[in-house]
Every structure is written in structure tokens, then in C-alpha cells.
Amino acid sequence: MARSLNPRLGESRTARTLTWLPLIALAIFVLTPQLSSLTYAFFRTDGTFTTDGLTGLADSGAIVAPLIRSLLIAALTSLVLIGTLVPAVVAVHLWAPRLRSLLSILCTLPLVIPAIAIAAGMTTVLRGLASNGRGSLGMEINLLLQAENLPLVLVGTYVILCLPFTYRSIDAGLSSLDLRTLHEASASLGAGLRTTLARVVVPNIRGSVMFSAFYAFALSIGEYTIAATLSINTLPVYLNTLSDANFRGSITLSVLLNLTTWLLLATATISASRFDRRGLGDAAAPAAPAAAPQKETQPA
């Protein structure tokens, strides 16, 4: 009996080994460049630890403006994305369910349109606005969209780039709710649509909202192609120009930016799963039984 089971045991071990091989290969493919960059950034050729790259960045002070600009763009992108996508998907679920397929197609389009094509289209639009001449409404809009401290053109573009993944997350979260019943119950208690969204809908899909916010922040702070095409000096663009003067500093900044992006994506995934499990646990928890009323004793 034991001999007959040994071949099956060997086959199961072989199957497990073959299952792990693609994951190991992917980990080697992803981690090898990162570890090499990390070694070059913080270690000299003799193996001693160094922070010359970070010191050079801090001494120059040129990183401050691109860093602040990228953080503002990323934060505003997250706010605009959540503030527009959640009400739009809720409205479609409640009052226009036939438009769900159309909204899904529109939100998926950025996946099939290259980022450079989006940047080229934005450049054409901005040139068309600026062609009206100084003092015109088009020129004023152009200057507003390309303001040096906070270029709103990048905020709108990054919101569009985030739609394919964040829409799926928000839509899946809303599909797991009895949204119409929640809305009707909230309206019967006198709550308006804004209150219903803030206090009823968003807390029930907080996992999806957290994932969307962190994903939008990570994409915005690490995007290069569109910012470079529009000649906006964000942190990734500054990183590219820094390589000519301080190569070790550029590698150090690149490693830190990659680690920050990975940390944000990991936080988004963990937060989404943790909040979703908590929401399911709260929904499945039985209500506490009401205390039995005590009989009043009448004095003799």
C-alpha cells in the first residue's frame, strides 16, 4: 500500500515544484534590477556603505519643487478620481443600469490607447487653446491648465489613466451591495444624496475606495511619459535630467521612488482586503438580542 502511494506523493511534489517555478522566475526578473540599483546607490565598489547620492540631492535643493509638485498632483488626482467616479458609478447602478456596459467600455479605453498618444492629443488641444492669442479665453484656460505650481492638465490626464482599474474596483464593491435598498432606507430617514454617499455608500465600499486612492497616488507620482511630453518638471522628469549631473543620485532617487510606489500598491491591496473582510464580518454578525423587559413589581 505504501509503495503504491509513493509515486503519487512524488508526482504531487513535482507538480508543486513546477507551480512555483514561474513565480520564482518572475521574482528574479523583477528583483534583480532593483537589487542591482540598490547596491549601486548605497554601496561603493569596495563594499562600504555610502549616502553620497542622498547628500547630493539634499545639498542641491533642486528636488524640492518637483517633489512638492508631484505630491500635489498625486493628492489632487486621488481626490478628483474618488469624487467623480464614485457618484457616477452609484448613479448608473441606481437610475441607469443599462448604461453600465457603456460606462465600462469608456473607462476601459485608456488601456488600449498608448500614453504617448494621449500626451500628443493633449498637446494638440493646448496648442489650439493658445492659438487664440493673448488675452483670449482659450489662452487663459491654457495658462490655468499648465500652471507651474499645479498643472491641472496632468491631474485630468492621470484621472483618465486610472479609470480602467479603479472603475472595476468601485463597480465590484457596489455590485456586492443592495444599493437600492440602502438608498431608499437612507432617503426614508430624511438623508439627501450627498449624505447617503458619505455616510452609507462609501463606508460599505471603503476597501475599493482605499485601493483606488492609493493606486491613483502611486500612478501619479511615478508617471513620466506624459509629464515629459508636456515639459512639466515632475519628480520622474527631474530624475531623468539628474542623471547627466549626478548619476549615483539619480539611481538613488529611482530606487526610493520605486520602493515608494511598491509600498503604496501593497498598502492599497492590503487595505482593500482588510476593509472588505471587516465589512463582510460586520454584515454577517447577528444582531444582539434585545433585553427582555422586566416586570414591574407592585408594592403590597
PDB file of C-alpha atoms in Angstrom:
ATOM      1  CA  MET A   1       0.000   0.000   0.000  1.00  0.00           C
ATOM      2  CA  ALA A   2       2.814   2.413   0.954  1.00  0.00           C
ATOM      3  CA  ARG A   3       4.686   1.612  -2.264  1.00  0.00           C
ATOM      4  CA  SER A   4       1.610   2.404  -4.338  1.00  0.00           C
ATOM      5  CA  LEU A   5       1.247   5.778  -2.629  1.00  0.00           C
ATOM      6  CA  ASN A   6       4.887   6.828  -3.093  1.00  0.00           C
ATOM      7  CA  PRO A   7       4.590   7.534  -6.856  1.00  0.00           C
ATOM      8  CA  ARG A   8       1.556   9.728  -6.233  1.00  0.00           C
ATOM      9  CA  LEU A   9       3.411  11.567  -3.494  1.00  0.00           C
ATOM     10  CA  GLY A  10       6.336  12.150  -5.816  1.00  0.00           C
ATOM     11  CA  GLU A  11       4.025  13.404  -8.558  1.00  0.00           C
ATOM     12  CA  SER A  12       2.368  15.888  -6.182  1.00  0.00           C
ATOM     13  CA  ARG A  13       5.767  17.232  -5.109  1.00  0.00           C
ATOM     14  CA  THR A  14       6.803  17.616  -8.729  1.00  0.00           C
ATOM     15  CA  ALA A  15       3.576  19.444  -9.527  1.00  0.00           C
ATOM     16  CA  ARG A  16       4.132  21.830  -6.617  1.00  0.00           C
ATOM     17  CA  THR A  17       7.698  22.486  -7.750  1.00  0.00           C
ATOM     18  CA  LEU A  18       6.562  23.232 -11.294  1.00  0.00           C
ATOM     19  CA  THR A  19       3.881  25.565  -9.913  1.00  0.00           C
ATOM     20  CA  TRP A  20       6.462  27.615  -8.024  1.00  0.00           C
ATOM     21  CA  LEU A  21       8.934  27.839 -10.922  1.00  0.00           C
ATOM     22  CA  PRO A  22       7.105  30.656 -12.820  1.00  0.00           C
ATOM     23  CA  LEU A  23       6.771  32.674  -9.612  1.00  0.00           C
ATOM     24  CA  ILE A  24      10.458  32.242  -8.819  1.00  0.00           C
ATOM     25  CA  ALA A  25      11.417  33.248 -12.369  1.00  0.00           C
ATOM     26  CA  LEU A  26       9.178  36.330 -12.174  1.00  0.00           C
ATOM     27  CA  ALA A  27      10.665  37.302  -8.796  1.00  0.00           C
ATOM     28  CA  ILE A  28      14.200  37.004 -10.182  1.00  0.00           C
ATOM     29  CA  PHE A  29      13.247  39.038 -13.256  1.00  0.00           C
ATOM     30  CA  VAL A  30      11.711  41.831 -11.167  1.00  0.00           C
ATOM     31  CA  LEU A  31      14.056  41.910  -8.165  1.00  0.00           C
ATOM     32  CA  THR A  32      17.429  41.575  -9.913  1.00  0.00           C
ATOM     33  CA  PRO A  33      17.428  45.103 -11.461  1.00  0.00           C
ATOM     34  CA  GLN A  34      16.105  46.599  -8.217  1.00  0.00           C
ATOM     35  CA  LEU A  35      18.751  44.910  -6.072  1.00  0.00           C
ATOM     36  CA  SER A  36      21.465  45.934  -8.526  1.00  0.00           C
ATOM     37  CA  SER A  37      20.297  49.548  -8.428  1.00  0.00           C
ATOM     38  CA  LEU A  38      20.070  49.437  -4.634  1.00  0.00           C
ATOM     39  CA  THR A  39      23.616  48.081  -4.388  1.00  0.00           C
ATOM     40  CA  TYR A  40      25.000  50.753  -6.693  1.00  0.00           C
ATOM     41  CA  ALA A  41      23.104  53.534  -4.910  1.00  0.00           C
ATOM     42  CA  PHE A  42      24.192  52.755  -1.348  1.00  0.00           C
ATOM     43  CA  PHE A  43      27.441  50.780  -1.653  1.00  0.00           C
ATOM     44  CA  ARG A  44      30.851  51.690  -3.078  1.00  0.00           C
ATOM     45  CA  THR A  45      32.990  49.369  -5.158  1.00  0.00           C
ATOM     46  CA  ASP A  46      34.871  48.248  -2.019  1.00  0.00           C
ATOM     47  CA  GLY A  47      31.604  47.230  -0.324  1.00  0.00           C
ATOM     48  CA  THR A  48      31.355  50.123   2.157  1.00  0.00           C
ATOM     49  CA  PHE A  49      28.017  51.820   2.739  1.00  0.00           C
ATOM     50  CA  THR A  50      27.544  55.347   1.364  1.00  0.00           C
ATOM     51  CA  THR A  51      24.854  58.022   1.262  1.00  0.00           C
ATOM     52  CA  ASP A  52      26.575  60.282  -1.264  1.00  0.00           C
ATOM     53  CA  GLY A  53      23.572  60.103  -3.571  1.00  0.00           C
ATOM     54  CA  LEU A  54      21.170  61.351  -0.913  1.00  0.00           C
ATOM     55  CA  THR A  55      23.621  64.006   0.250  1.00  0.00           C
ATOM     56  CA  GLY A  56      23.954  65.361  -3.264  1.00  0.00           C
ATOM     57  CA  LEU A  57      20.192  65.575  -3.640  1.00  0.00           C
ATOM     58  CA  ALA A  58      19.768  67.397  -0.338  1.00  0.00           C
ATOM     59  CA  ASP A  59      22.602  69.840  -0.980  1.00  0.00           C
ATOM     60  CA  SER A  60      21.374  70.993  -4.386  1.00  0.00           C
ATOM     61  CA  GLY A  61      17.812  71.777  -3.265  1.00  0.00           C
ATOM     62  CA  ALA A  62      16.562  71.416  -6.850  1.00  0.00           C
ATOM     63  CA  ILE A  63      14.497  68.393  -5.901  1.00  0.00           C
ATOM     64  CA  VAL A  64      12.147  70.362  -3.625  1.00  0.00           C
ATOM     65  CA  ALA A  65       9.988  71.977  -6.318  1.00  0.00           C
ATOM     66  CA  PRO A  66       9.479  68.792  -8.427  1.00  0.00           C
ATOM     67  CA  LEU A  67       8.782  66.768  -5.295  1.00  0.00           C
ATOM     68  CA  ILE A  68       6.134  69.180  -3.989  1.00  0.00           C
ATOM     69  CA  ARG A  69       4.592  69.463  -7.458  1.00  0.00           C
ATOM     70  CA  SER A  70       4.367  65.672  -7.826  1.00  0.00           C
ATOM     71  CA  LEU A  71       2.847  65.250  -4.351  1.00  0.00           C
ATOM     72  CA  LEU A  72       0.220  67.919  -5.042  1.00  0.00           C
ATOM     73  CA  ILE A  73      -0.657  66.363  -8.402  1.00  0.00           C
ATOM     74  CA  ALA A  74      -0.910  62.874  -6.884  1.00  0.00           C
ATOM     75  CA  ALA A  75      -3.081  64.010  -3.960  1.00  0.00           C
ATOM     76  CA  LEU A  76      -5.414  66.054  -6.159  1.00  0.00           C
ATOM     77  CA  THR A  77      -5.677  63.202  -8.671  1.00  0.00           C
ATOM     78  CA  SER A  78      -6.818  60.824  -5.925  1.00  0.00           C
ATOM     79  CA  LEU A  79      -9.415  63.305  -4.653  1.00  0.00           C
ATOM     80  CA  VAL A  80     -10.794  64.115  -8.110  1.00  0.00           C
ATOM     81  CA  LEU A  81     -10.929  60.448  -9.086  1.00  0.00           C
ATOM     82  CA  ILE A  82     -12.845  59.360  -5.990  1.00  0.00           C
ATOM     83  CA  GLY A  83     -15.061  62.462  -6.020  1.00  0.00           C
ATOM     84  CA  THR A  84     -16.177  61.913  -9.611  1.00  0.00           C
ATOM     85  CA  LEU A  85     -16.056  58.150 -10.127  1.00  0.00           C
ATOM     86  CA  VAL A  86     -17.978  57.033  -7.041  1.00  0.00           C
ATOM     87  CA  PRO A  87     -21.049  59.277  -7.652  1.00  0.00           C
ATOM     88  CA  ALA A  88     -21.029  58.395 -11.352  1.00  0.00           C
ATOM     89  CA  VAL A  89     -20.983  54.634 -10.744  1.00  0.00           C
ATOM     90  CA  VAL A  90     -23.604  54.953  -7.988  1.00  0.00           C
ATOM     91  CA  ALA A  91     -25.884  56.931 -10.326  1.00  0.00           C
ATOM     92  CA  VAL A  92     -25.538  54.307 -13.045  1.00  0.00           C
ATOM     93  CA  HIS A  93     -26.289  51.478 -10.606  1.00  0.00           C
ATOM     94  CA  LEU A  94     -29.380  53.230  -9.233  1.00  0.00           C
ATOM     95  CA  TRP A  95     -31.003  55.013 -12.152  1.00  0.00           C
ATOM     96  CA  ALA A  96     -29.411  53.837 -15.401  1.00  0.00           C
ATOM     97  CA  PRO A  97     -28.326  50.183 -15.117  1.00  0.00           C
ATOM     98  CA  ARG A  98     -28.473  49.813 -18.904  1.00  0.00           C
ATOM     99  CA  LEU A  99     -25.562  52.237 -19.196  1.00  0.00           C
ATOM    100  CA  ARG A 100     -23.222  50.058 -17.143  1.00  0.00           C
ATOM    101  CA  SER A 101     -21.804  48.360 -20.222  1.00  0.00           C
ATOM    102  CA  LEU A 102     -21.248  51.710 -21.954  1.00  0.00           C
ATOM    103  CA  LEU A 103     -19.540  53.179 -18.880  1.00  0.00           C
ATOM    104  CA  SER A 104     -17.386  50.072 -18.605  1.00  0.00           C
ATOM    105  CA  ILE A 105     -16.243  50.434 -22.218  1.00  0.00           C
ATOM    106  CA  LEU A 106     -15.467  54.140 -21.791  1.00  0.00           C
ATOM    107  CA  CYS A 107     -13.469  53.516 -18.622  1.00  0.00           C
ATOM    108  CA  THR A 108     -11.515  50.698 -20.292  1.00  0.00           C
ATOM    109  CA  LEU A 109     -10.455  52.763 -23.327  1.00  0.00           C
ATOM    110  CA  PRO A 110      -7.236  54.122 -21.708  1.00  0.00           C
ATOM    111  CA  LEU A 111      -5.923  50.547 -21.679  1.00  0.00           C
ATOM    112  CA  VAL A 112      -5.886  50.397 -25.487  1.00  0.00           C
ATOM    113  CA  ILE A 113      -4.686  53.984 -26.059  1.00  0.00           C
ATOM    114  CA  PRO A 114      -0.923  54.459 -25.546  1.00  0.00           C
ATOM    115  CA  ALA A 115       0.145  57.123 -23.068  1.00  0.00           C
ATOM    116  CA  ILE A 116       2.173  58.894 -25.752  1.00  0.00           C
ATOM    117  CA  ALA A 117      -0.964  59.151 -27.904  1.00  0.00           C
ATOM    118  CA  ILE A 118      -2.854  60.738 -25.004  1.00  0.00           C
ATOM    119  CA  ALA A 119       0.025  63.172 -24.495  1.00  0.00           C
ATOM    120  CA  ALA A 120       0.058  64.048 -28.189  1.00  0.00           C
ATOM    121  CA  GLY A 121      -3.693  64.697 -28.090  1.00  0.00           C
ATOM    122  CA  MET A 122      -3.344  66.931 -25.033  1.00  0.00           C
ATOM    123  CA  THR A 123      -0.545  68.863 -26.743  1.00  0.00           C
ATOM    124  CA  THR A 124      -2.775  69.471 -29.758  1.00  0.00           C
ATOM    125  CA  VAL A 125      -5.612  70.698 -27.533  1.00  0.00           C
ATOM    126  CA  LEU A 126      -3.326  73.049 -25.599  1.00  0.00           C
ATOM    127  CA  ARG A 127      -1.863  74.469 -28.807  1.00  0.00           C
ATOM    128  CA  GLY A 128      -5.364  75.040 -30.136  1.00  0.00           C
ATOM    129  CA  LEU A 129      -6.279  76.969 -26.986  1.00  0.00           C
ATOM    130  CA  ALA A 130      -3.109  79.036 -27.140  1.00  0.00           C
ATOM    131  CA  SER A 131      -3.600  79.880 -30.830  1.00  0.00           C
ATOM    132  CA  ASN A 132      -6.378  82.339 -29.940  1.00  0.00           C
ATOM    133  CA  GLY A 133      -3.796  84.867 -28.799  1.00  0.00           C
ATOM    134  CA  ARG A 134      -3.054  86.685 -25.582  1.00  0.00           C
ATOM    135  CA  GLY A 135      -5.989  87.898 -23.546  1.00  0.00           C
ATOM    136  CA  SER A 136      -8.409  85.392 -25.071  1.00  0.00           C
ATOM    137  CA  LEU A 137     -10.411  82.869 -23.072  1.00  0.00           C
ATOM    138  CA  GLY A 138      -8.571  79.981 -24.704  1.00  0.00           C
ATOM    139  CA  MET A 139      -5.203  81.424 -23.677  1.00  0.00           C
ATOM    140  CA  GLU A 140      -6.380  81.896 -20.093  1.00  0.00           C
ATOM    141  CA  ILE A 141      -7.562  78.287 -19.952  1.00  0.00           C
ATOM    142  CA  ASN A 142      -4.241  77.162 -21.403  1.00  0.00           C
ATOM    143  CA  LEU A 143      -2.287  79.045 -18.740  1.00  0.00           C
ATOM    144  CA  LEU A 144      -4.519  77.651 -15.999  1.00  0.00           C
ATOM    145  CA  LEU A 145      -4.088  74.075 -17.188  1.00  0.00           C
ATOM    146  CA  GLN A 146      -0.311  74.463 -17.390  1.00  0.00           C
ATOM    147  CA  ALA A 147       0.252  76.459 -14.197  1.00  0.00           C
ATOM    148  CA  GLU A 148       3.799  75.966 -12.960  1.00  0.00           C
ATOM    149  CA  ASN A 149       2.978  75.063  -9.358  1.00  0.00           C
ATOM    150  CA  LEU A 150      -0.056  72.861 -10.069  1.00  0.00           C
ATOM    151  CA  PRO A 151      -0.541  71.806 -13.709  1.00  0.00           C
ATOM    152  CA  LEU A 152      -4.171  70.710 -13.830  1.00  0.00           C
ATOM    153  CA  VAL A 153      -3.664  69.122 -17.239  1.00  0.00           C
ATOM    154  CA  LEU A 154      -1.721  66.316 -15.566  1.00  0.00           C
ATOM    155  CA  VAL A 155      -4.423  65.837 -12.940  1.00  0.00           C
ATOM    156  CA  GLY A 156      -7.106  65.304 -15.584  1.00  0.00           C
ATOM    157  CA  THR A 157      -4.862  63.050 -17.653  1.00  0.00           C
ATOM    158  CA  TYR A 158      -3.894  60.877 -14.677  1.00  0.00           C
ATOM    159  CA  VAL A 159      -7.555  60.524 -13.676  1.00  0.00           C
ATOM    160  CA  ILE A 160      -8.247  59.123 -17.146  1.00  0.00           C
ATOM    161  CA  LEU A 161      -5.286  56.736 -16.919  1.00  0.00           C
ATOM    162  CA  CYS A 162      -6.519  55.388 -13.566  1.00  0.00           C
ATOM    163  CA  LEU A 163     -10.075  54.694 -14.749  1.00  0.00           C
ATOM    164  CA  PRO A 164      -9.639  51.121 -16.112  1.00  0.00           C
ATOM    165  CA  PHE A 165      -8.530  49.678 -12.778  1.00  0.00           C
ATOM    166  CA  THR A 166     -10.334  51.929 -10.306  1.00  0.00           C
ATOM    167  CA  TYR A 167     -13.673  51.611 -12.103  1.00  0.00           C
ATOM    168  CA  ARG A 168     -13.543  47.831 -11.830  1.00  0.00           C
ATOM    169  CA  SER A 169     -12.812  48.084  -8.117  1.00  0.00           C
ATOM    170  CA  ILE A 170     -15.629  50.558  -7.390  1.00  0.00           C
ATOM    171  CA  ASP A 171     -18.108  48.681  -9.597  1.00  0.00           C
ATOM    172  CA  ALA A 172     -17.325  45.367  -7.910  1.00  0.00           C
ATOM    173  CA  GLY A 173     -17.758  46.923  -4.472  1.00  0.00           C
ATOM    174  CA  LEU A 174     -21.133  48.414  -5.373  1.00  0.00           C
ATOM    175  CA  SER A 175     -22.298  45.188  -7.025  1.00  0.00           C
ATOM    176  CA  SER A 176     -21.871  43.376  -3.706  1.00  0.00           C
ATOM    177  CA  LEU A 177     -24.361  45.746  -2.016  1.00  0.00           C
ATOM    178  CA  ASP A 178     -28.121  46.024  -2.147  1.00  0.00           C
ATOM    179  CA  LEU A 179     -27.615  49.617  -3.207  1.00  0.00           C
ATOM    180  CA  ARG A 180     -31.243  50.428  -3.992  1.00  0.00           C
ATOM    181  CA  THR A 181     -32.429  49.247  -0.582  1.00  0.00           C
ATOM    182  CA  LEU A 182     -29.713  51.255   1.173  1.00  0.00           C
ATOM    183  CA  HIS A 183     -30.621  54.362  -0.810  1.00  0.00           C
ATOM    184  CA  GLU A 184     -34.333  54.014  -0.136  1.00  0.00           C
ATOM    185  CA  ALA A 185     -33.755  53.408   3.572  1.00  0.00           C
ATOM    186  CA  SER A 186     -31.483  56.434   3.802  1.00  0.00           C
ATOM    187  CA  ALA A 187     -33.951  58.609   1.900  1.00  0.00           C
ATOM    188  CA  SER A 188     -36.823  57.487   4.141  1.00  0.00           C
ATOM    189  CA  LEU A 189     -34.840  58.763   7.128  1.00  0.00           C
ATOM    190  CA  GLY A 190     -34.531  62.176   5.516  1.00  0.00           C
ATOM    191  CA  ALA A 191     -30.952  61.950   4.197  1.00  0.00           C
ATOM    192  CA  GLY A 192     -30.076  63.577   0.904  1.00  0.00           C
ATOM    193  CA  LEU A 193     -27.960  62.069  -1.839  1.00  0.00           C
ATOM    194  CA  ARG A 194     -24.742  63.658  -0.563  1.00  0.00           C
ATOM    195  CA  THR A 195     -25.323  62.341   2.951  1.00  0.00           C
ATOM    196  CA  THR A 196     -26.195  58.902   1.601  1.00  0.00           C
ATOM    197  CA  LEU A 197     -22.965  58.765  -0.387  1.00  0.00           C
ATOM    198  CA  ALA A 198     -20.795  59.959   2.502  1.00  0.00           C
ATOM    199  CA  ARG A 199     -22.345  58.006   5.372  1.00  0.00           C
ATOM    200  CA  VAL A 200     -23.913  54.941   3.774  1.00  0.00           C
ATOM    201  CA  VAL A 201     -22.333  54.063   0.423  1.00  0.00           C
ATOM    202  CA  VAL A 202     -18.662  54.974   0.926  1.00  0.00           C
ATOM    203  CA  PRO A 203     -18.288  53.189   4.305  1.00  0.00           C
ATOM    204  CA  ASN A 204     -19.620  49.998   2.717  1.00  0.00           C
ATOM    205  CA  ILE A 205     -17.101  50.123  -0.162  1.00  0.00           C
ATOM    206  CA  ARG A 206     -14.196  51.633   1.780  1.00  0.00           C
ATOM    207  CA  GLY A 207     -11.902  48.837   0.628  1.00  0.00           C
ATOM    208  CA  SER A 208     -12.466  49.698  -3.034  1.00  0.00           C
ATOM    209  CA  VAL A 209     -12.167  53.410  -2.289  1.00  0.00           C
ATOM    210  CA  MET A 210      -8.863  52.903  -0.443  1.00  0.00           C
ATOM    211  CA  PHE A 211      -7.469  50.825  -3.297  1.00  0.00           C
ATOM    212  CA  SER A 212      -8.493  53.421  -5.885  1.00  0.00           C
ATOM    213  CA  ALA A 213      -6.978  56.296  -3.900  1.00  0.00           C
ATOM    214  CA  PHE A 214      -3.644  54.556  -3.296  1.00  0.00           C
ATOM    215  CA  TYR A 215      -3.447  53.305  -6.883  1.00  0.00           C
ATOM    216  CA  ALA A 216      -4.097  56.796  -8.275  1.00  0.00           C
ATOM    217  CA  PHE A 217      -1.464  58.284  -5.959  1.00  0.00           C
ATOM    218  CA  ALA A 218       1.116  55.661  -6.960  1.00  0.00           C
ATOM    219  CA  LEU A 219       0.486  56.111 -10.684  1.00  0.00           C
ATOM    220  CA  SER A 220       0.564  59.911 -10.483  1.00  0.00           C
ATOM    221  CA  ILE A 221       3.785  60.152  -8.528  1.00  0.00           C
ATOM    222  CA  GLY A 222       5.658  57.755 -10.814  1.00  0.00           C
ATOM    223  CA  GLU A 223       4.358  58.663 -14.312  1.00  0.00           C
ATOM    224  CA  TYR A 224       6.970  60.017 -16.743  1.00  0.00           C
ATOM    225  CA  THR A 225       5.832  59.868 -20.375  1.00  0.00           C
ATOM    226  CA  ILE A 226       3.023  62.425 -20.340  1.00  0.00           C
ATOM    227  CA  ALA A 227       4.812  64.838 -17.988  1.00  0.00           C
ATOM    228  CA  ALA A 228       7.954  64.777 -20.123  1.00  0.00           C
ATOM    229  CA  THR A 229       5.993  65.250 -23.353  1.00  0.00           C
ATOM    230  CA  LEU A 230       4.194  68.270 -21.880  1.00  0.00           C
ATOM    231  CA  SER A 231       7.527  69.620 -20.496  1.00  0.00           C
ATOM    232  CA  ILE A 232       6.295  69.646 -16.883  1.00  0.00           C
ATOM    233  CA  ASN A 233       9.064  69.161 -14.345  1.00  0.00           C
ATOM    234  CA  THR A 234       7.672  66.464 -12.061  1.00  0.00           C
ATOM    235  CA  LEU A 235       9.764  64.139  -9.918  1.00  0.00           C
ATOM    236  CA  PRO A 236      10.283  61.439 -12.609  1.00  0.00           C
ATOM    237  CA  VAL A 237      11.241  64.117 -15.175  1.00  0.00           C
ATOM    238  CA  TYR A 238      13.697  65.638 -12.714  1.00  0.00           C
ATOM    239  CA  LEU A 239      15.086  62.163 -12.121  1.00  0.00           C
ATOM    240  CA  ASN A 240      15.829  61.787 -15.832  1.00  0.00           C
ATOM    241  CA  THR A 241      17.603  65.149 -16.081  1.00  0.00           C
ATOM    242  CA  LEU A 242      19.557  64.489 -12.875  1.00  0.00           C
ATOM    243  CA  SER A 243      21.337  61.501 -14.408  1.00  0.00           C
ATOM    244  CA  ASP A 244      23.548  63.774 -16.508  1.00  0.00           C
ATOM    245  CA  ALA A 245      24.997  65.622 -13.492  1.00  0.00           C
ATOM    246  CA  ASN A 246      24.669  63.135 -10.627  1.00  0.00           C
ATOM    247  CA  PHE A 247      24.273  59.582 -11.835  1.00  0.00           C
ATOM    248  CA  ARG A 248      24.515  57.978  -8.392  1.00  0.00           C
ATOM    249  CA  GLY A 249      21.951  60.452  -7.086  1.00  0.00           C
ATOM    250  CA  SER A 250      19.574  59.625  -9.946  1.00  0.00           C
ATOM    251  CA  ILE A 251      19.867  55.900  -9.236  1.00  0.00           C
ATOM    252  CA  THR A 252      19.274  56.523  -5.518  1.00  0.00           C
ATOM    253  CA  LEU A 253      16.196  58.609  -6.245  1.00  0.00           C
ATOM    254  CA  SER A 254      14.947  55.991  -8.710  1.00  0.00           C
ATOM    255  CA  VAL A 255      15.251  53.247  -6.094  1.00  0.00           C
ATOM    256  CA  LEU A 256      13.420  55.324  -3.497  1.00  0.00           C
ATOM    257  CA  LEU A 257      10.669  56.188  -5.978  1.00  0.00           C
ATOM    258  CA  ASN A 258      10.221  52.532  -6.939  1.00  0.00           C
ATOM    259  CA  LEU A 259      10.081  51.457  -3.301  1.00  0.00           C
ATOM    260  CA  THR A 260       7.523  54.177  -2.570  1.00  0.00           C
ATOM    261  CA  THR A 261       5.356  53.071  -5.492  1.00  0.00           C
ATOM    262  CA  TRP A 262       5.519  49.421  -4.455  1.00  0.00           C
ATOM    263  CA  LEU A 263       4.707  50.360  -0.858  1.00  0.00           C
ATOM    264  CA  LEU A 264       1.666  52.342  -1.974  1.00  0.00           C
ATOM    265  CA  LEU A 265       0.392  49.497  -4.160  1.00  0.00           C
ATOM    266  CA  ALA A 266       0.955  46.961  -1.378  1.00  0.00           C
ATOM    267  CA  THR A 267      -0.850  49.235   1.080  1.00  0.00           C
ATOM    268  CA  ALA A 268      -3.723  49.594  -1.375  1.00  0.00           C
ATOM    269  CA  THR A 269      -4.070  45.835  -1.788  1.00  0.00           C
ATOM    270  CA  ILE A 270      -3.804  45.074   1.934  1.00  0.00           C
ATOM    271  CA  SER A 271      -6.176  47.881   2.877  1.00  0.00           C
ATOM    272  CA  ALA A 272      -8.754  46.782   0.335  1.00  0.00           C
ATOM    273  CA  SER A 273      -8.717  43.158   1.501  1.00  0.00           C
ATOM    274  CA  ARG A 274      -8.716  44.110   5.199  1.00  0.00           C
ATOM    275  CA  PHE A 275     -11.616  46.535   4.873  1.00  0.00           C
ATOM    276  CA  ASP A 276     -13.564  44.105   2.695  1.00  0.00           C
ATOM    277  CA  ARG A 277     -13.155  41.319   5.266  1.00  0.00           C
ATOM    278  CA  ARG A 278     -14.209  43.674   8.037  1.00  0.00           C
ATOM    279  CA  GLY A 279     -17.287  44.727   6.049  1.00  0.00           C
ATOM    280  CA  LEU A 280     -18.264  41.113   5.402  1.00  0.00           C
ATOM    281  CA  GLY A 281     -17.770  40.287   9.063  1.00  0.00           C
ATOM    282  CA  ASP A 282     -19.956  43.187  10.152  1.00  0.00           C
ATOM    283  CA  ALA A 283     -22.644  42.190   7.681  1.00  0.00           C
ATOM    284  CA  ALA A 284     -22.590  38.558   8.772  1.00  0.00           C
ATOM    285  CA  ALA A 285     -22.584  39.274  12.515  1.00  0.00           C
ATOM    286  CA  PRO A 286     -26.009  38.565  14.005  1.00  0.00           C
ATOM    287  CA  ALA A 287     -27.777  41.334  15.752  1.00  0.00           C
ATOM    288  CA  ALA A 288     -27.655  41.263  19.533  1.00  0.00           C
ATOM    289  CA  PRO A 289     -30.915  40.093  21.021  1.00  0.00           C
ATOM    290  CA  ALA A 290     -32.934  42.699  22.771  1.00  0.00           C
ATOM    291  CA  ALA A 291     -33.060  42.520  26.540  1.00  0.00           C
ATOM    292  CA  ALA A 292     -36.275  41.107  27.901  1.00  0.00           C
ATOM    293  CA  PRO A 293     -38.381  43.718  29.653  1.00  0.00           C
ATOM    294  CA  GLN A 294     -38.500  43.325  33.395  1.00  0.00           C
ATOM    295  CA  LYS A 295     -41.832  43.065  35.108  1.00  0.00           C
ATOM    296  CA  GLU A 296     -42.599  45.868  37.423  1.00  0.00           C
ATOM    297  CA  THR A 297     -43.347  44.754  40.958  1.00  0.00           C
ATOM    298  CA  GLN A 298     -46.230  46.430  42.578  1.00  0.00           C
ATOM    299  CA  PRO A 299     -45.915  47.301  46.240  1.00  0.00           C
ATOM    300  CA  ALA A 300     -48.044  45.208  48.529  1.00  0.00           C
TER     301      ALA A 300
END
